[in-house]
Coordinates of C-alpha atoms and ligand atoms in Angstrom, one line a residue:
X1 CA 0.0 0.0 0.0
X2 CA 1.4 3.7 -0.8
X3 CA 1.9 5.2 2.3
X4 CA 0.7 8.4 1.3
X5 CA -3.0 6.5 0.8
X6 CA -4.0 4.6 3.9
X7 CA -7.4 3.0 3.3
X8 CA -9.9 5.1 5.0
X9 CA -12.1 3.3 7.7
X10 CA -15.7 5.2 7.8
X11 CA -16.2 7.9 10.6
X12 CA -16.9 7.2 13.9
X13 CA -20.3 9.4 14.6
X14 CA -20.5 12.8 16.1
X15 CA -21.2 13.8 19.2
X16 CA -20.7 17.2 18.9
X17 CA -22.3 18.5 22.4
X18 CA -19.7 16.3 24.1
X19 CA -16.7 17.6 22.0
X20 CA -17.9 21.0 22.9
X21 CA -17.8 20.1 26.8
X22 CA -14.4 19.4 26.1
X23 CA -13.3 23.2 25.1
X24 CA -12.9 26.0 26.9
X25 CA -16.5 27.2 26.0
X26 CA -19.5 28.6 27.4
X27 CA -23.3 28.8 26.9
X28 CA -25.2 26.4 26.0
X29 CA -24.7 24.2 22.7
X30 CA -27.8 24.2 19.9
X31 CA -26.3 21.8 18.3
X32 CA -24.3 21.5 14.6
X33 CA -24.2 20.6 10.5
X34 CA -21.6 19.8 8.1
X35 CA -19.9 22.5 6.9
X36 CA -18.0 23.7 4.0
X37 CA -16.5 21.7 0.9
X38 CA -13.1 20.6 2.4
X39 CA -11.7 17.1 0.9
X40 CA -9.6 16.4 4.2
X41 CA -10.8 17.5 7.1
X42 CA -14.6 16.9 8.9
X43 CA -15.8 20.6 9.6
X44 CA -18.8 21.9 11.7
X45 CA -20.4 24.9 12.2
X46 CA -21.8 24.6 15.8
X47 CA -24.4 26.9 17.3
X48 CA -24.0 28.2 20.7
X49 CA -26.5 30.4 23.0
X50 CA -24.3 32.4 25.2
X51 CA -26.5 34.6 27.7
X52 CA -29.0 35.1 24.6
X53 CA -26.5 35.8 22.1
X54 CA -26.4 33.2 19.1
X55 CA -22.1 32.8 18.9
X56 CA -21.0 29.8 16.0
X57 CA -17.6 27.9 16.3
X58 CA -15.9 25.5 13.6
X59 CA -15.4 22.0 15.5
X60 CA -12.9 20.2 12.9
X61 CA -12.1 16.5 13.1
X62 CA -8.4 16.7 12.2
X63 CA -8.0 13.4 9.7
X64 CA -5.1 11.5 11.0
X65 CA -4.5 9.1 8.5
X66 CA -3.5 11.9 6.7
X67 CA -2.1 13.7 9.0
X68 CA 0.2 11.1 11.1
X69 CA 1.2 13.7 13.8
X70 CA -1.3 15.9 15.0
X71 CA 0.1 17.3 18.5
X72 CA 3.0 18.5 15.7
X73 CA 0.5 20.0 13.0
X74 CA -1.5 21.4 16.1
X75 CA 2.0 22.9 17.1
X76 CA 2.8 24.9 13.8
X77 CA -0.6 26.3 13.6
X78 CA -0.6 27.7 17.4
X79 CA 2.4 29.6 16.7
X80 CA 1.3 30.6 12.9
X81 CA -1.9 31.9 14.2
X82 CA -0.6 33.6 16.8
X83 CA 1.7 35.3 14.1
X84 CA -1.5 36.3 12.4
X85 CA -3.0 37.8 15.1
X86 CA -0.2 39.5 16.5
X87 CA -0.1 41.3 12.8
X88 CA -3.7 42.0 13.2
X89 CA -3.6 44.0 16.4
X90 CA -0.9 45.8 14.8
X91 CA -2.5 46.3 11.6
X92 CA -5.6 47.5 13.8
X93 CA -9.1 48.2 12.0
X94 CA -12.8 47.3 13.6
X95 CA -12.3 43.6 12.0
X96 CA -9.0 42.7 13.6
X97 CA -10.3 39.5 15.1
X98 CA -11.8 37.9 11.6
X99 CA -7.8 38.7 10.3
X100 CA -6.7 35.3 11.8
X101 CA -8.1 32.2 12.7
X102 CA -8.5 31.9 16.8
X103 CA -8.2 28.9 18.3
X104 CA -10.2 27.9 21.1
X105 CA -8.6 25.9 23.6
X106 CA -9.5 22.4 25.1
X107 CA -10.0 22.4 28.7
X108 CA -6.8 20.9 29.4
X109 CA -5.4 23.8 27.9
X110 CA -4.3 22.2 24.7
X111 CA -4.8 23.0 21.1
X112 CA -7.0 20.2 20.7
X113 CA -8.8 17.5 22.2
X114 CA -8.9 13.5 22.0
X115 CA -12.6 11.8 21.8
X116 CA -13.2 8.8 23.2
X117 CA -12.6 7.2 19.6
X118 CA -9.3 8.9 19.4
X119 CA -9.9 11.4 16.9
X120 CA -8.2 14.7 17.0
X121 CA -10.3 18.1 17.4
X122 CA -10.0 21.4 17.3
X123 CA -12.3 24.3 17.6
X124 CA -12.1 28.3 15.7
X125 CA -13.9 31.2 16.4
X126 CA -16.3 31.0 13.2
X127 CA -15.4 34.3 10.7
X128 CA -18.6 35.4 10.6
X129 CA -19.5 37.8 7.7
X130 CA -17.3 36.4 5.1
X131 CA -17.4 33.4 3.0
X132 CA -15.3 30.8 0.4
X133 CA -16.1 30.3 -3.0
X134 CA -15.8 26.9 -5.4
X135 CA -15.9 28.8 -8.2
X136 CA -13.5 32.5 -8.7
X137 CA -17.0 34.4 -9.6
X138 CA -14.4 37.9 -10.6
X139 CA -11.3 39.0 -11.3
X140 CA -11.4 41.1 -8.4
X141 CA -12.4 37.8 -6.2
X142 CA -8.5 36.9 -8.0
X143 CA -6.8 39.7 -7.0
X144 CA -8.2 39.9 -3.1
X145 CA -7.2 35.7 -2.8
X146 CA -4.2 36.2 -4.2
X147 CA -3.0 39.4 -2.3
X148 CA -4.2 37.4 1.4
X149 CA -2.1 34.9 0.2
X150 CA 0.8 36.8 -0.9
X151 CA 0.2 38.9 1.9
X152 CA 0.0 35.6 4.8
X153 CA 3.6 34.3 2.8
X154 CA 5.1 37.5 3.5
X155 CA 3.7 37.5 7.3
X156 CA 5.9 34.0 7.9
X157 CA 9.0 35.0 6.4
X158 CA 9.5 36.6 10.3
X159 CA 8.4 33.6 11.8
X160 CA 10.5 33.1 15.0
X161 CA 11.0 29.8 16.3
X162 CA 12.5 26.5 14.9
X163 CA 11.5 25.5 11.4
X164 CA 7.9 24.4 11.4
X165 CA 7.2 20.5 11.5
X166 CA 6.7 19.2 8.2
X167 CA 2.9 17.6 8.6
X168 CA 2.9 15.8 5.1
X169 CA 6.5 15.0 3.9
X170 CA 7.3 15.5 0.1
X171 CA 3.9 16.8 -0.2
X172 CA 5.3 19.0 -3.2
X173 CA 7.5 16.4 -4.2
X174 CA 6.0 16.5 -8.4
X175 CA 8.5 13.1 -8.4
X176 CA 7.3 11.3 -5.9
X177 CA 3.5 12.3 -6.8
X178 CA 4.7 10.8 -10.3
X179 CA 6.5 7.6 -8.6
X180 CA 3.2 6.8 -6.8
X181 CA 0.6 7.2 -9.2
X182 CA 3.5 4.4 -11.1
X183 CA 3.4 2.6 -8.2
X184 CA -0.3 2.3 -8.3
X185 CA -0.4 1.8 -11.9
X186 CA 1.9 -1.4 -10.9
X187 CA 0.0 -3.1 -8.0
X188 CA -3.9 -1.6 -9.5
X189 CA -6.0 -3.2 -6.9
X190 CA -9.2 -2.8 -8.2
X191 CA -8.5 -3.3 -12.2
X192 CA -8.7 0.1 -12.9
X193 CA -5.9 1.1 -14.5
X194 CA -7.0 0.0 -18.1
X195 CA -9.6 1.8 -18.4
X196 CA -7.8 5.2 -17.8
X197 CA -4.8 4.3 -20.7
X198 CA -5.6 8.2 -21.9
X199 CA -4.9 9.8 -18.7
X200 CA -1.6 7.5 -17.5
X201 CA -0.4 8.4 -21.3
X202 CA -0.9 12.1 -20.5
X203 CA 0.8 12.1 -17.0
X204 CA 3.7 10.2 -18.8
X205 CA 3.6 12.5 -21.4
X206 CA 4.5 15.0 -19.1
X207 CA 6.9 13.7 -16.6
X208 CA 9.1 16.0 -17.8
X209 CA 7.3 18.7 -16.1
X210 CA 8.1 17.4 -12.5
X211 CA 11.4 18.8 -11.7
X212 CA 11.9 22.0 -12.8
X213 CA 11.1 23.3 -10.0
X214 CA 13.2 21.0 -7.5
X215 CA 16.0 22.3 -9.7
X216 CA 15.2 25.9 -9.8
X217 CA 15.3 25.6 -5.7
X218 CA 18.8 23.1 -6.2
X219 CA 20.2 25.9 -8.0
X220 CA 19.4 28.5 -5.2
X221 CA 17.2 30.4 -7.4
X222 CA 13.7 29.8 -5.5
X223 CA 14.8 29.4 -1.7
X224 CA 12.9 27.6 0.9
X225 CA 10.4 30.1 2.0
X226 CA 7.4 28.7 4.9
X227 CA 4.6 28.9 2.7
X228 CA 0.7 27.6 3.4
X229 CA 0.9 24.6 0.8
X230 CA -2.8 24.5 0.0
X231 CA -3.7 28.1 -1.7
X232 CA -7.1 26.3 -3.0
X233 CA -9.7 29.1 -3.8
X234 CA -11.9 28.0 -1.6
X235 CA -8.9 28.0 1.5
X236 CA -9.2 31.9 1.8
X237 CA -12.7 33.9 3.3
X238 CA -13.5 37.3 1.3
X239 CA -16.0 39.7 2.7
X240 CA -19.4 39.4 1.8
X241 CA -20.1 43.3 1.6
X242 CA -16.8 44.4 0.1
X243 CA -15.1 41.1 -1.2
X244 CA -11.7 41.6 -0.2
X245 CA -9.7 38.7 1.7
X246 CA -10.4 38.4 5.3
X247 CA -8.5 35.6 6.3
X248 CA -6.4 32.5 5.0
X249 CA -7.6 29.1 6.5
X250 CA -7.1 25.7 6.3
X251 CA -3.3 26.3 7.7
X252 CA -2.8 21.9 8.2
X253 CA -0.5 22.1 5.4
X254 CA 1.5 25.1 6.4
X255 CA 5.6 24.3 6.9
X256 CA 8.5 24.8 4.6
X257 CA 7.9 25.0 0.8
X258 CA 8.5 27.2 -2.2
X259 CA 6.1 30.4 -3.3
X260 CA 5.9 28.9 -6.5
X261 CA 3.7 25.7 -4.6
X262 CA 1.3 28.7 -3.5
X263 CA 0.8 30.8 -6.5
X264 CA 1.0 27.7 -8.9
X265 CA -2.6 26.3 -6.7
X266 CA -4.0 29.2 -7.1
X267 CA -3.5 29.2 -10.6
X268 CA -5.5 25.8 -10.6
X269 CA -8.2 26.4 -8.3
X270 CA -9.2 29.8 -9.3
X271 CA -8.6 29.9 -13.0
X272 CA -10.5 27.2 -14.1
X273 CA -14.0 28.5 -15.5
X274 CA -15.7 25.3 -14.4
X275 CA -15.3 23.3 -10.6
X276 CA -12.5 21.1 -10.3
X277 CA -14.8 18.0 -10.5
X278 CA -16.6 19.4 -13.6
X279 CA -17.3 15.9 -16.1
X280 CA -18.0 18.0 -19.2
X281 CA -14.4 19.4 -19.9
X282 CA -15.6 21.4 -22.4
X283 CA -16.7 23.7 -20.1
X284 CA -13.1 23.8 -18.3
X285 CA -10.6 26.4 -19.5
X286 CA -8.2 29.1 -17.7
X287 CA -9.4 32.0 -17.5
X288 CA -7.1 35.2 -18.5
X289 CA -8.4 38.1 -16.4
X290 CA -8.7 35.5 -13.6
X291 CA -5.1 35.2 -14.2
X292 CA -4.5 38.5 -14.4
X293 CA -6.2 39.5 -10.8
X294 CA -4.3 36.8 -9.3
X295 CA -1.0 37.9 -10.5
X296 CA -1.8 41.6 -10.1
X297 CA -3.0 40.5 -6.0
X298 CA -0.3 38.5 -5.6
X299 CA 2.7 40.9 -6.9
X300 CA 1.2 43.6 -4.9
X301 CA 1.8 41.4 -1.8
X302 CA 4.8 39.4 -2.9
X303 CA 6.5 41.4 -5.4
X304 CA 9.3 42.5 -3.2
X305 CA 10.5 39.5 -2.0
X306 CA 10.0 37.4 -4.9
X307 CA 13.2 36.5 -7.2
X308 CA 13.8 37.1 -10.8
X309 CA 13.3 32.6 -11.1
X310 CA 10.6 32.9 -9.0
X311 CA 9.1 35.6 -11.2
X312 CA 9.4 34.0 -14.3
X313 CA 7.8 30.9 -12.8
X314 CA 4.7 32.3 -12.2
X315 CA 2.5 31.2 -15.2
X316 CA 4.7 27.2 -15.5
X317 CA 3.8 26.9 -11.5
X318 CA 0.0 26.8 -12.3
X319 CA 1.1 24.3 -15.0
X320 CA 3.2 21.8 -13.0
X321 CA 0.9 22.5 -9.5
X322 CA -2.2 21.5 -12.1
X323 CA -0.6 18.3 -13.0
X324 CA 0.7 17.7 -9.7
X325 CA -2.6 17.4 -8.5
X326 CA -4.2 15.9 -11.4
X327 CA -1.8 13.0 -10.9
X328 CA -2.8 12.8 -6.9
X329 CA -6.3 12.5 -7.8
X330 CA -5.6 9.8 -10.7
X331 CA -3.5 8.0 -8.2
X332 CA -6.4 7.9 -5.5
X333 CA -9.0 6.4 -8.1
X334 CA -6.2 3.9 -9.0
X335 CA -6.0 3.3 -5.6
X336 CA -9.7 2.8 -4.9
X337 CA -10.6 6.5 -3.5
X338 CA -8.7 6.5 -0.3
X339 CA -7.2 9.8 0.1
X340 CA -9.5 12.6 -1.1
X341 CA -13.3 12.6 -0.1
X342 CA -15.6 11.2 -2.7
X343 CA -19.4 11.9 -3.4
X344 CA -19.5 9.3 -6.5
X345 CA -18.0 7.0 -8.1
X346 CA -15.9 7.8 -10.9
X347 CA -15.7 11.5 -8.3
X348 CA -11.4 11.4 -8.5
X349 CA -11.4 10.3 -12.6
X350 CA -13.5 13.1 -12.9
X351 CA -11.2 15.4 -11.2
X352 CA -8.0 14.1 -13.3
X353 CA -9.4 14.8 -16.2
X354 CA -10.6 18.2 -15.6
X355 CA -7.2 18.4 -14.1
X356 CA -5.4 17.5 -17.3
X357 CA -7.7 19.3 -19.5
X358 CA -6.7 22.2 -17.6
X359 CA -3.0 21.8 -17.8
X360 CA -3.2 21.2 -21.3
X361 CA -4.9 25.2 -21.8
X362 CA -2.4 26.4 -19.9
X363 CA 0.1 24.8 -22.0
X364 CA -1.5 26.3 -25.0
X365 CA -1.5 29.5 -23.3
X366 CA 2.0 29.9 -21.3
X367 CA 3.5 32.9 -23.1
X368 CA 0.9 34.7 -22.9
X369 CA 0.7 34.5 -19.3
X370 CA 4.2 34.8 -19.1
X371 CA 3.8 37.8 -20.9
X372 CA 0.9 38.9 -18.4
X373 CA 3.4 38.9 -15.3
X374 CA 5.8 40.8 -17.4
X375 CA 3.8 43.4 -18.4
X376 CA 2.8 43.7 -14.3
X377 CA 5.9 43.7 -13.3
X378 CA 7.3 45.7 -15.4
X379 CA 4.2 48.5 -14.7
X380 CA 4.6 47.8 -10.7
X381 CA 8.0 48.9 -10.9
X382 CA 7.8 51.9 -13.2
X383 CA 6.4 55.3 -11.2
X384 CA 3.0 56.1 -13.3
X385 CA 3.5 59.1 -15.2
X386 CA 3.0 62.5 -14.0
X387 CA -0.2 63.5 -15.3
Ligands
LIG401 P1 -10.4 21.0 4.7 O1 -8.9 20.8 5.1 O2 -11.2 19.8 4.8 O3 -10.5 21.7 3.4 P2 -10.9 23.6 5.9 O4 -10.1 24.0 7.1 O5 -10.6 24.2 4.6 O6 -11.0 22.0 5.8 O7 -12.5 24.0 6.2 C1 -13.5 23.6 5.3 C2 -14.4 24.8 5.1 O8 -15.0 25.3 6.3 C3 -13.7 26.0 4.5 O9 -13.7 26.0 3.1 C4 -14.6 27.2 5.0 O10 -15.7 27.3 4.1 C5 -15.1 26.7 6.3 N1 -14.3 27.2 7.5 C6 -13.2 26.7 8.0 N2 -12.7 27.4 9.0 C7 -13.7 28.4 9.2 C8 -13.8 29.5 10.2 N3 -13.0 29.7 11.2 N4 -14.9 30.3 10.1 C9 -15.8 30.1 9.1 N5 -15.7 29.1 8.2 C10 -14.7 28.3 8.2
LIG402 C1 -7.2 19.0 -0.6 O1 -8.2 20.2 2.2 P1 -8.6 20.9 0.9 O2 -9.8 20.4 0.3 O3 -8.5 22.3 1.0 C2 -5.7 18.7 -0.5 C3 -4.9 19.6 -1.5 C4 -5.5 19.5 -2.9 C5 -7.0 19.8 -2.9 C6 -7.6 19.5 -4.2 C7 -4.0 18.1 2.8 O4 -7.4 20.4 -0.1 O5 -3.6 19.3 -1.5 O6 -4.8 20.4 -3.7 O7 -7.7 18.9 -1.9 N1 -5.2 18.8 0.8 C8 -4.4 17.8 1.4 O8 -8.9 20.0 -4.2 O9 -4.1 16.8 0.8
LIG403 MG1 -9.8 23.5 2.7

């Protein structure tokens, strides 16, 4: 079995009054739903009366399969929170608590708590006001992501403290991700690999895509930066009156990495004109003022620190990240849909394709996105004319 994708055992059931006995809370608890469209992670929104006032918290169950250590993960995201808020306060402004994610103590004074089924769980004040998208609905939805990201990369390079745990090794590893959708290929438990001879041509194809990047950080040109790892669209709150980026979430994935991981998954998730499990690929394509807002958001936050490599990255890092993902989710429904959550079957072959039929328009369209960061660059550096 591949390490990365442990067979997945079905949940044990929710009690979520007596989690919420087990954090530092108070009032009384209405009770909670599902909540949100996460593929890892079980999420919550809980209702709470506190002396009459309605007050919602995000219970997550932390999934430990994969996530091996979560005392560690639990660890990195204390101190990176506490590095948002910190910048917050600074910052100031009426909405300084939304600006991070607050964790709510157990009682035991802990970052989490253990059930009785030993599962891991952690509990957020829930940033109300705000919401994720699926779906990039504007170019200005692009630009406000991006810039939160861009901004929350530049808020870690000061990160005291030891180097953050790593909480999934080689989780940007392209390689590996190529050696273990092989490996799958090989042992194909379920028969499946036949049947998806178009997509395993495709990813081999384009194995020469997978270590450019390792070799632009070997050659020193794109150091080790910490970086949040998962810069999904739908990883980042925007206001629901003005639309700008309230907060990053999601932060299980934050430890060392390179800025080209981040702004290459944003590239994937918020491009595409169709959802990233979209059947009918006709309808998927990337998007060019998308593109545009994102680099635009994300130069405005990271342009300073970024390096000439990294620069000229920007557009192939939505490539490679695209594929790197596309070959995860072709790997799981070789491997019989153990990693990712599923609502069908067929749900991860779906997502590969869309995946590939994604890379393959960015392909088409690389120098003209190359061309696109240029041109921002270029105006971001030169003083605007005095009219
Ligand atoms: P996963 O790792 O499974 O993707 P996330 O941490 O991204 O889990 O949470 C899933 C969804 O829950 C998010 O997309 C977001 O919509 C919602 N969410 C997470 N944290 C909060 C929070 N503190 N306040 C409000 N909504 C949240
Ligand atoms: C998962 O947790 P979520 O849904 O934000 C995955 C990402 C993938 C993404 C694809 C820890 O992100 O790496 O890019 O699905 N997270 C983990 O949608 O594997
Ligand atoms: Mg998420």
């Amino acid at each position: 079995m591949n390490p990365d994708h442990p067979a997945q055992p079905p949940a044990p059931p929710v009690d979520l009054a007596a989690i919420a006995r087990g954090f530092a809370l108070h009032g009384q608890c209405l009770g909670g739903r599902p909540h949100g469209n996460g593929h890892i992670n079980d999420t919550y929104a809980v209702a709470f009366d506190q002396a009459g006032a309605p007050v919602r918290y995000i219970f997550q169950r932390v999934n430990n399969r994969v996530f091996k250590d979560v005392p560690a993960l639990m660890d990195n995201i204390s101190r990176v929170t506490a590095r948002a808020a910190g910048r917050a306060a600074e910052l100031g402004g009426d909405d300084a608590s939304r600006r991070a994610l607050t964790l709510v103590p157990a009682r035991d004074g802990r970052p989490y708590l253990v059930d009785e089924h030993g599962a891991f769980w952690r509990c957020y004040l829930f940033i109300e006001k705000a919401r994720t998208y699926d779906i990039v609905e504007t170019p200005a939805h692009a630009r406000e992501a991006a810039r939160a990201f861009g901004d929350f990369q530049r808020l870690l390079t000061g990160l005291p403290g030891a180097r953050l745990h790593e909480t999934i090794p080689d989780f940007h590893n392209t390689r590996r991700r190529y050696e273990n959708l092989l490996r799958a290929i090989d042992a194909d438990p379920l028969n499946r690999a036949a049947a998806v001879r178009d997509e395993i041509a495709f990813a081999k194809h384009n194995e020469n895509l997978v270590d450019v990047l390792a070799k632009l950080h070997a050659a020193g040109e794109a150091p080790e930066r910490v970086t949040h790892n998962d810069t999904k669209f739908n990883n980042v709150m925007l206001d629901d009156a003005t639309h700008t980026g309230v907060c990053v979430i999601d932060l299980d994935t934050v430890m060392p990495g390179l800025a080209l991981h981040d702004f290459g998954d944003m590239v994937r998730s918020a491009t595409n004109a169709a959802a990233e499990d979209e059947p009918d690929l006709s309808k998927v394509s990337m998007r060019m003022p998308v593109y545009e807002g994102l680099v635009a958001g994300y130069l405005a936050a990271a342009g300073d620190f970024l390096t000439e490599a990294e620069r000229a990255h920007l557009a192939f890092s939505g490539r490679l990240i695209t594929f790197e993902i596309g070959l995860r989710f072709l790997t799981d429904h070789i491997e019989g849909d153990v990693y990712f959550k599923t609502r069908r079957p067929g749900h991860n072959l779906d997502r590969a394709r869309n995946q590939f039929a994604l890379v393959r328009d960015i392909d088409a369209r690389q120098s003209a996105m190359e061309a696109v960061a240029a041109r921002l660059f270029q105006e971001r550096s030169t003083p605007a004319p005095i009219p």
